[in-house]
Coordinates of C-alpha atoms and ligand atoms in Angstrom, one line a residue:
M9 CA 120.4 108.2 65.0
H10 CA 118.8 109.8 68.1
A11 CA 118.4 107.7 71.2
P12 CA 114.8 107.1 71.9
L13 CA 113.4 109.3 74.7
D14 CA 113.3 107.6 78.0
P15 CA 109.7 106.6 78.4
K16 CA 108.3 107.9 81.7
P17 CA 108.3 105.4 84.5
V18 CA 104.9 103.9 85.2
I19 CA 103.0 104.4 88.4
L20 CA 100.0 102.4 89.4
T21 CA 98.0 102.7 92.6
G22 CA 94.4 102.3 93.5
D23 CA 91.7 102.4 96.1
R24 CA 89.0 100.0 97.0
T25 CA 85.7 101.6 96.2
T26 CA 84.0 101.1 99.6
G27 CA 83.4 104.7 100.5
P28 CA 84.5 108.3 99.8
L29 CA 88.1 109.0 100.6
H30 CA 89.3 110.8 103.7
L31 CA 92.2 112.7 105.1
G32 CA 94.1 109.5 105.7
H33 CA 94.1 108.7 102.0
Y34 CA 95.2 112.2 101.3
V35 CA 98.2 112.0 103.5
G36 CA 98.9 108.3 102.8
S37 CA 99.0 108.5 99.0
L38 CA 96.9 111.2 97.2
R39 CA 99.5 113.9 98.0
N40 CA 102.2 111.8 96.4
R41 CA 100.1 111.0 93.4
L42 CA 99.4 114.7 92.8
V43 CA 103.1 115.5 92.6
L44 CA 104.0 112.4 90.6
Q45 CA 101.5 112.8 87.9
S46 CA 103.6 115.5 86.2
T47 CA 106.7 113.4 86.0
H48 CA 105.4 109.9 85.6
R49 CA 102.9 107.9 83.5
Q50 CA 100.3 107.4 86.2
F51 CA 97.3 105.1 86.4
L52 CA 94.8 105.1 89.2
L53 CA 92.7 102.0 89.6
L54 CA 89.2 102.1 91.1
A55 CA 89.5 98.7 92.7
D56 CA 85.9 97.6 92.8
L57 CA 86.7 93.9 92.4
Q58 CA 89.1 94.0 95.3
A59 CA 86.4 95.9 97.3
L60 CA 84.1 93.0 96.7
T61 CA 86.4 90.5 98.3
D62 CA 85.1 91.5 101.7
N63 CA 81.9 93.2 100.5
A64 CA 80.3 90.5 98.4
H65 CA 77.0 90.9 100.4
D66 CA 76.9 94.6 99.4
P67 CA 77.7 95.1 95.7
D68 CA 75.5 98.2 95.6
K69 CA 77.9 100.0 97.9
V70 CA 80.9 99.0 95.9
R71 CA 79.3 100.0 92.6
R72 CA 78.1 103.4 93.9
N73 CA 81.5 104.3 95.3
V74 CA 83.3 103.9 92.0
L75 CA 82.0 107.3 91.1
E76 CA 82.5 108.7 94.6
V77 CA 86.2 107.8 94.6
A78 CA 86.6 109.1 91.1
L79 CA 85.1 112.4 92.2
D80 CA 87.5 112.5 95.1
Y81 CA 90.5 112.0 92.8
L82 CA 89.4 114.7 90.4
A83 CA 88.5 117.1 93.3
V84 CA 91.9 116.9 94.9
G85 CA 93.6 117.7 91.6
I86 CA 94.2 114.5 89.7
E87 CA 94.3 115.6 86.1
P88 CA 92.9 113.3 83.5
T89 CA 95.4 114.6 81.0
K90 CA 98.2 113.4 83.2
T91 CA 96.7 110.5 85.1
S92 CA 94.5 107.7 83.6
I93 CA 91.7 106.7 86.0
C94 CA 90.4 103.2 85.3
V95 CA 87.9 100.7 86.6
Q96 CA 89.2 97.4 87.7
S97 CA 86.1 95.3 86.8
A98 CA 86.4 96.6 83.2
L99 CA 89.9 95.2 82.8
P100 CA 89.4 91.4 82.3
A101 CA 93.1 91.0 81.6
L102 CA 93.8 91.6 85.3
A103 CA 91.5 88.8 86.2
E104 CA 93.2 86.4 83.8
L105 CA 96.6 87.4 85.1
T106 CA 95.4 86.7 88.7
M107 CA 94.4 83.2 87.6
L108 CA 97.8 82.6 86.2
Y109 CA 99.7 84.1 89.2
M110 CA 97.6 82.0 91.6
N111 CA 99.8 79.1 90.7
F112 CA 102.9 80.9 91.9
V113 CA 101.8 81.6 95.5
S114 CA 101.2 79.2 98.3
V115 CA 98.2 79.4 100.6
A116 CA 100.6 79.4 103.5
R117 CA 102.4 82.4 102.1
L118 CA 99.1 84.3 101.7
E119 CA 98.2 83.5 105.3
R120 CA 101.6 84.8 106.5
N121 CA 101.2 88.2 104.8
P122 CA 101.1 90.6 107.7
T123 CA 98.5 92.9 106.0
I124 CA 96.2 90.1 105.3
K125 CA 96.7 88.7 108.8
D126 CA 95.7 92.0 110.4
E127 CA 92.7 92.4 108.1
I128 CA 91.5 88.9 108.7
R129 CA 91.6 89.5 112.4
A130 CA 89.9 93.0 112.1
R131 CA 87.1 91.5 110.1
G132 CA 86.6 88.5 112.4
F133 CA 86.5 86.0 109.6
G134 CA 87.9 83.2 111.8
R135 CA 88.2 80.1 109.5
D136 CA 85.6 81.4 107.1
I137 CA 87.8 83.6 105.1
P138 CA 86.4 84.2 101.6
A139 CA 89.0 82.6 99.2
G140 CA 88.8 85.8 97.2
F141 CA 89.9 87.8 100.2
L142 CA 92.8 85.6 101.0
C143 CA 93.9 85.8 97.4
Y144 CA 93.4 89.5 96.8
P145 CA 97.2 90.1 97.1
V146 CA 97.5 88.0 94.0
A147 CA 95.0 90.1 92.2
Q148 CA 96.8 93.2 93.4
A149 CA 100.0 91.8 92.0
A150 CA 98.1 91.5 88.7
D151 CA 97.0 95.1 89.0
I152 CA 100.6 96.3 89.5
T153 CA 102.4 94.1 87.0
G154 CA 99.6 94.3 84.4
F155 CA 100.6 98.0 84.0
K156 CA 104.4 97.2 84.3
A157 CA 104.4 99.7 87.1
T158 CA 107.7 100.3 88.8
I159 CA 106.4 102.7 91.5
V160 CA 103.4 102.2 93.7
P161 CA 102.6 105.2 96.0
V162 CA 100.7 103.6 99.0
G163 CA 100.4 103.8 102.7
E164 CA 102.8 101.8 104.8
D165 CA 100.2 99.1 105.5
Q166 CA 100.5 98.1 101.8
A167 CA 104.2 97.4 101.8
P168 CA 103.8 93.6 102.4
L169 CA 101.6 93.5 99.3
I170 CA 104.3 95.0 97.1
E171 CA 106.8 92.5 98.6
Q172 CA 104.5 89.7 97.7
T173 CA 104.0 91.1 94.2
N174 CA 107.7 91.1 93.6
E175 CA 108.0 87.5 94.7
I176 CA 105.4 86.6 92.1
V177 CA 107.3 88.7 89.5
R178 CA 110.5 86.7 90.2
R179 CA 108.7 83.4 90.0
V180 CA 106.9 84.2 86.8
N181 CA 110.1 85.5 85.2
H182 CA 112.0 82.4 86.4
Q183 CA 109.4 80.1 84.9
A184 CA 109.4 82.2 81.6
G185 CA 113.1 82.2 81.5
R186 CA 113.2 85.9 80.9
A187 CA 112.1 89.2 82.4
V188 CA 108.5 89.3 81.3
L189 CA 107.4 91.3 84.4
V190 CA 109.1 94.1 86.3
E191 CA 109.5 94.5 90.0
A192 CA 107.9 97.5 91.7
E193 CA 108.8 99.7 94.6
A194 CA 106.4 101.0 97.2
L195 CA 106.6 104.8 97.7
I196 CA 105.6 105.4 101.3
P197 CA 105.1 108.9 102.6
K198 CA 107.5 110.0 105.4
V199 CA 104.7 111.3 107.7
G200 CA 103.5 107.8 108.5
R201 CA 99.9 106.9 108.7
L202 CA 97.4 109.4 110.0
P203 CA 95.5 108.4 113.1
G204 CA 91.8 108.7 113.3
I205 CA 90.4 111.8 115.1
D206 CA 90.0 109.6 118.3
G207 CA 93.7 108.7 118.2
K208 CA 92.8 105.0 118.2
G209 CA 94.5 103.4 115.3
K210 CA 94.4 104.5 111.7
M211 CA 91.8 106.7 110.2
S212 CA 89.0 104.5 108.8
K213 CA 85.5 105.3 107.8
S214 CA 84.2 102.0 109.3
Q215 CA 85.8 103.0 112.7
G216 CA 83.8 106.3 112.6
N217 CA 87.0 108.3 113.2
A218 CA 87.5 109.7 109.7
L219 CA 87.3 113.2 108.3
L220 CA 86.1 112.9 104.7
L221 CA 87.7 115.0 101.9
S222 CA 84.1 116.1 101.1
A223 CA 83.4 117.1 104.7
S224 CA 81.3 120.3 105.2
P225 CA 82.7 123.2 107.2
D226 CA 80.7 122.1 110.2
E227 CA 81.9 118.6 110.0
I228 CA 85.5 119.8 109.9
K229 CA 84.8 122.0 112.9
R230 CA 83.2 119.1 114.8
A231 CA 86.0 116.7 113.9
V232 CA 88.7 119.0 115.2
H233 CA 86.6 119.7 118.3
L234 CA 86.4 116.0 119.0
M235 CA 90.1 115.3 118.4
Y236 CA 91.9 113.4 121.1
T237 CA 94.4 115.5 123.0
D238 CA 96.3 114.9 126.2
P239 CA 93.8 113.8 128.8
N240 CA 96.1 114.9 131.7
H241 CA 96.4 118.4 130.3
L242 CA 93.6 119.9 132.4
R243 CA 94.6 123.6 132.8
V244 CA 96.2 125.8 130.2
S245 CA 99.2 126.2 132.6
D246 CA 99.7 122.4 133.0
P247 CA 102.6 120.9 131.1
G248 CA 101.3 118.6 128.3
T249 CA 102.4 115.7 126.1
V250 CA 102.5 116.0 122.4
E251 CA 103.1 112.4 121.6
G252 CA 99.8 110.8 120.7
H253 CA 98.1 114.2 120.7
V254 CA 96.1 114.0 117.5
V255 CA 96.0 117.7 116.9
F256 CA 99.8 117.9 116.9
T257 CA 100.1 114.8 114.7
Y258 CA 97.8 116.5 112.2
L259 CA 99.8 119.7 112.3
D260 CA 102.9 117.6 111.6
A261 CA 101.1 116.2 108.5
F262 CA 99.5 119.4 107.2
D263 CA 101.2 122.5 108.6
E264 CA 104.0 123.7 106.3
D265 CA 105.4 126.0 108.9
E266 CA 107.5 123.4 110.7
Q267 CA 109.2 125.9 112.9
A268 CA 105.9 127.3 114.2
V269 CA 104.7 123.8 115.0
A270 CA 107.9 123.0 116.8
D271 CA 107.5 126.2 118.9
L272 CA 103.9 125.3 119.7
K273 CA 105.0 121.9 120.8
A274 CA 107.7 123.3 123.1
Q275 CA 105.2 125.7 124.6
Y276 CA 102.7 122.9 125.2
R277 CA 105.3 120.7 126.9
R278 CA 106.3 123.5 129.2
G279 CA 102.7 124.5 130.0
G280 CA 100.9 127.6 129.1
L281 CA 99.4 126.6 125.8
G282 CA 95.7 125.6 125.6
D283 CA 94.3 122.9 123.3
K284 CA 91.9 125.6 122.0
V285 CA 94.7 127.5 120.4
V286 CA 96.2 124.5 118.8
K287 CA 92.8 123.3 117.6
A288 CA 92.0 126.7 116.1
R289 CA 95.2 126.6 114.1
L290 CA 94.5 123.2 112.8
E291 CA 90.9 123.9 112.0
A292 CA 91.8 127.0 109.9
L293 CA 94.3 124.9 108.1
L294 CA 91.9 122.1 107.3
Q295 CA 89.1 124.5 106.3
D296 CA 91.5 126.1 103.8
L297 CA 92.7 122.8 102.5
L298 CA 89.3 121.2 102.1
A299 CA 87.2 124.2 100.9
P300 CA 88.4 124.1 97.2
I301 CA 88.3 120.3 97.2
R302 CA 84.7 120.3 98.4
E303 CA 83.7 123.0 95.8
R304 CA 85.3 121.2 92.9
R305 CA 83.7 117.9 94.0
A306 CA 80.3 119.5 94.1
A307 CA 80.7 121.0 90.7
L308 CA 81.8 117.7 89.2
A309 CA 79.0 115.8 90.9
R310 CA 76.5 117.9 89.0
D311 CA 78.0 116.6 85.8
P312 CA 78.5 112.8 86.3
D313 CA 78.7 112.3 82.5
S314 CA 81.9 114.2 82.3
V315 CA 83.3 112.0 85.1
L316 CA 82.2 108.8 83.3
D317 CA 84.0 110.1 80.1
V318 CA 87.2 110.4 82.1
L319 CA 86.7 106.8 83.3
R320 CA 86.0 105.5 79.8
D321 CA 89.0 107.2 78.4
G322 CA 91.3 106.0 81.2
T323 CA 90.0 102.5 81.1
A324 CA 90.5 102.2 77.4
K325 CA 94.1 103.1 77.8
A326 CA 94.5 100.7 80.7
R327 CA 92.8 97.9 78.7
A328 CA 95.4 98.2 75.9
I329 CA 98.3 98.0 78.3
T330 CA 97.0 95.2 80.5
R331 CA 96.0 93.1 77.5
A332 CA 99.5 93.5 76.1
T333 CA 101.0 92.4 79.4
L334 CA 98.7 89.4 79.5
E335 CA 99.7 88.3 76.1
E336 CA 103.4 88.4 77.1
V337 CA 102.7 86.4 80.2
R338 CA 100.7 83.8 78.4
E339 CA 103.5 83.6 75.9
G340 CA 106.2 83.4 78.6
L341 CA 104.4 80.7 80.5
G342 CA 103.6 78.7 77.3
I343 CA 99.9 78.8 77.6
F344 CA 98.1 76.9 74.8
R345 CA 97.2 79.2 71.9
L346 CA 94.1 78.3 69.9
S347 CA 94.7 79.9 66.6
Ligands
LIG17 N1 94.8 97.5 98.5 C1 94.7 98.9 98.2 C2 93.9 99.5 99.3 O1 93.3 98.8 100.1 C3 93.9 99.1 96.9 C4 94.6 98.6 95.7 C5 94.1 97.7 94.8 C6 95.9 98.9 95.2 N2 94.9 97.5 93.8 C7 96.1 98.2 94.0 C8 96.9 99.7 95.7 C9 97.3 98.3 93.3 C10 98.1 99.8 95.0 C11 98.3 99.1 93.8 O2 93.9 100.7 99.5

């Protein structure tokens, strides 16, 4: 008898549908997803319910951006034949898993989650944290485990969420007395998180420091022009600092010619290299990177039905898998079965 073929390991990641994706998403996880879709069984979740946890007052935005993020996925090269793109709110099994997992997490543990702590501070919730927001890590655990994903390609800010997911996995398995769920591993890119063009913290649309994947040539030009450099580098001949210099940080993330970038950095440090030259190099690179993405996106946007078909198909596959997991968890936890 032949040994059964190793099934491909499962990958699940997602994005909140709060706005179109930007270069930070590209470096943070899209690039990994593009590579991995050939070797893994990949699911991408349009996390509209998670987006609602801090956007309950603006459901229109969340709904509209389901299609926008889907367009971004397809435009960068996510292939529906390799990756299933699915809509979170169309997967009720995930909500039910969340409900069950909620009993395996304490409020204190949720409040200690570093990602949540940062986000609560950034959003100025004070004591008025929506319960849904505080609990979204539990829902994210449901997303990940619902697909039995073992690899989660995300930015480094998401690592505490994967850790919390694995705690839930262990507790549920302990309660069930067997390995119903599998632990997952965060796959974090080496390049670290991409700063915004102003150099202040991470790239974020709400901070106004983002460069969208759908940016026009003029927007790209303008963004590079505005990038934070070394404020003490006044004359071309002055020695400069490359640390914190956004243009160099972006070259590190996008320029494949590492030697050329190292040479430019050395020259900048010594003095004798103007920001104009470095910016021109980066702009050319970003124009080349984004032009085909923008064109594909525009073509797809003219045919929204074909995109919806992709979502229907991906969501149907996701529904089958998440339902099966829910059944196993219900069984494992001994939930009443009304037959
Ligand atoms: N929290 C992720 C973000 O803000 C989005 C997300 C939702 C996610 N569910 C997920 C990421 C499951 C990875 C796995 O970008």
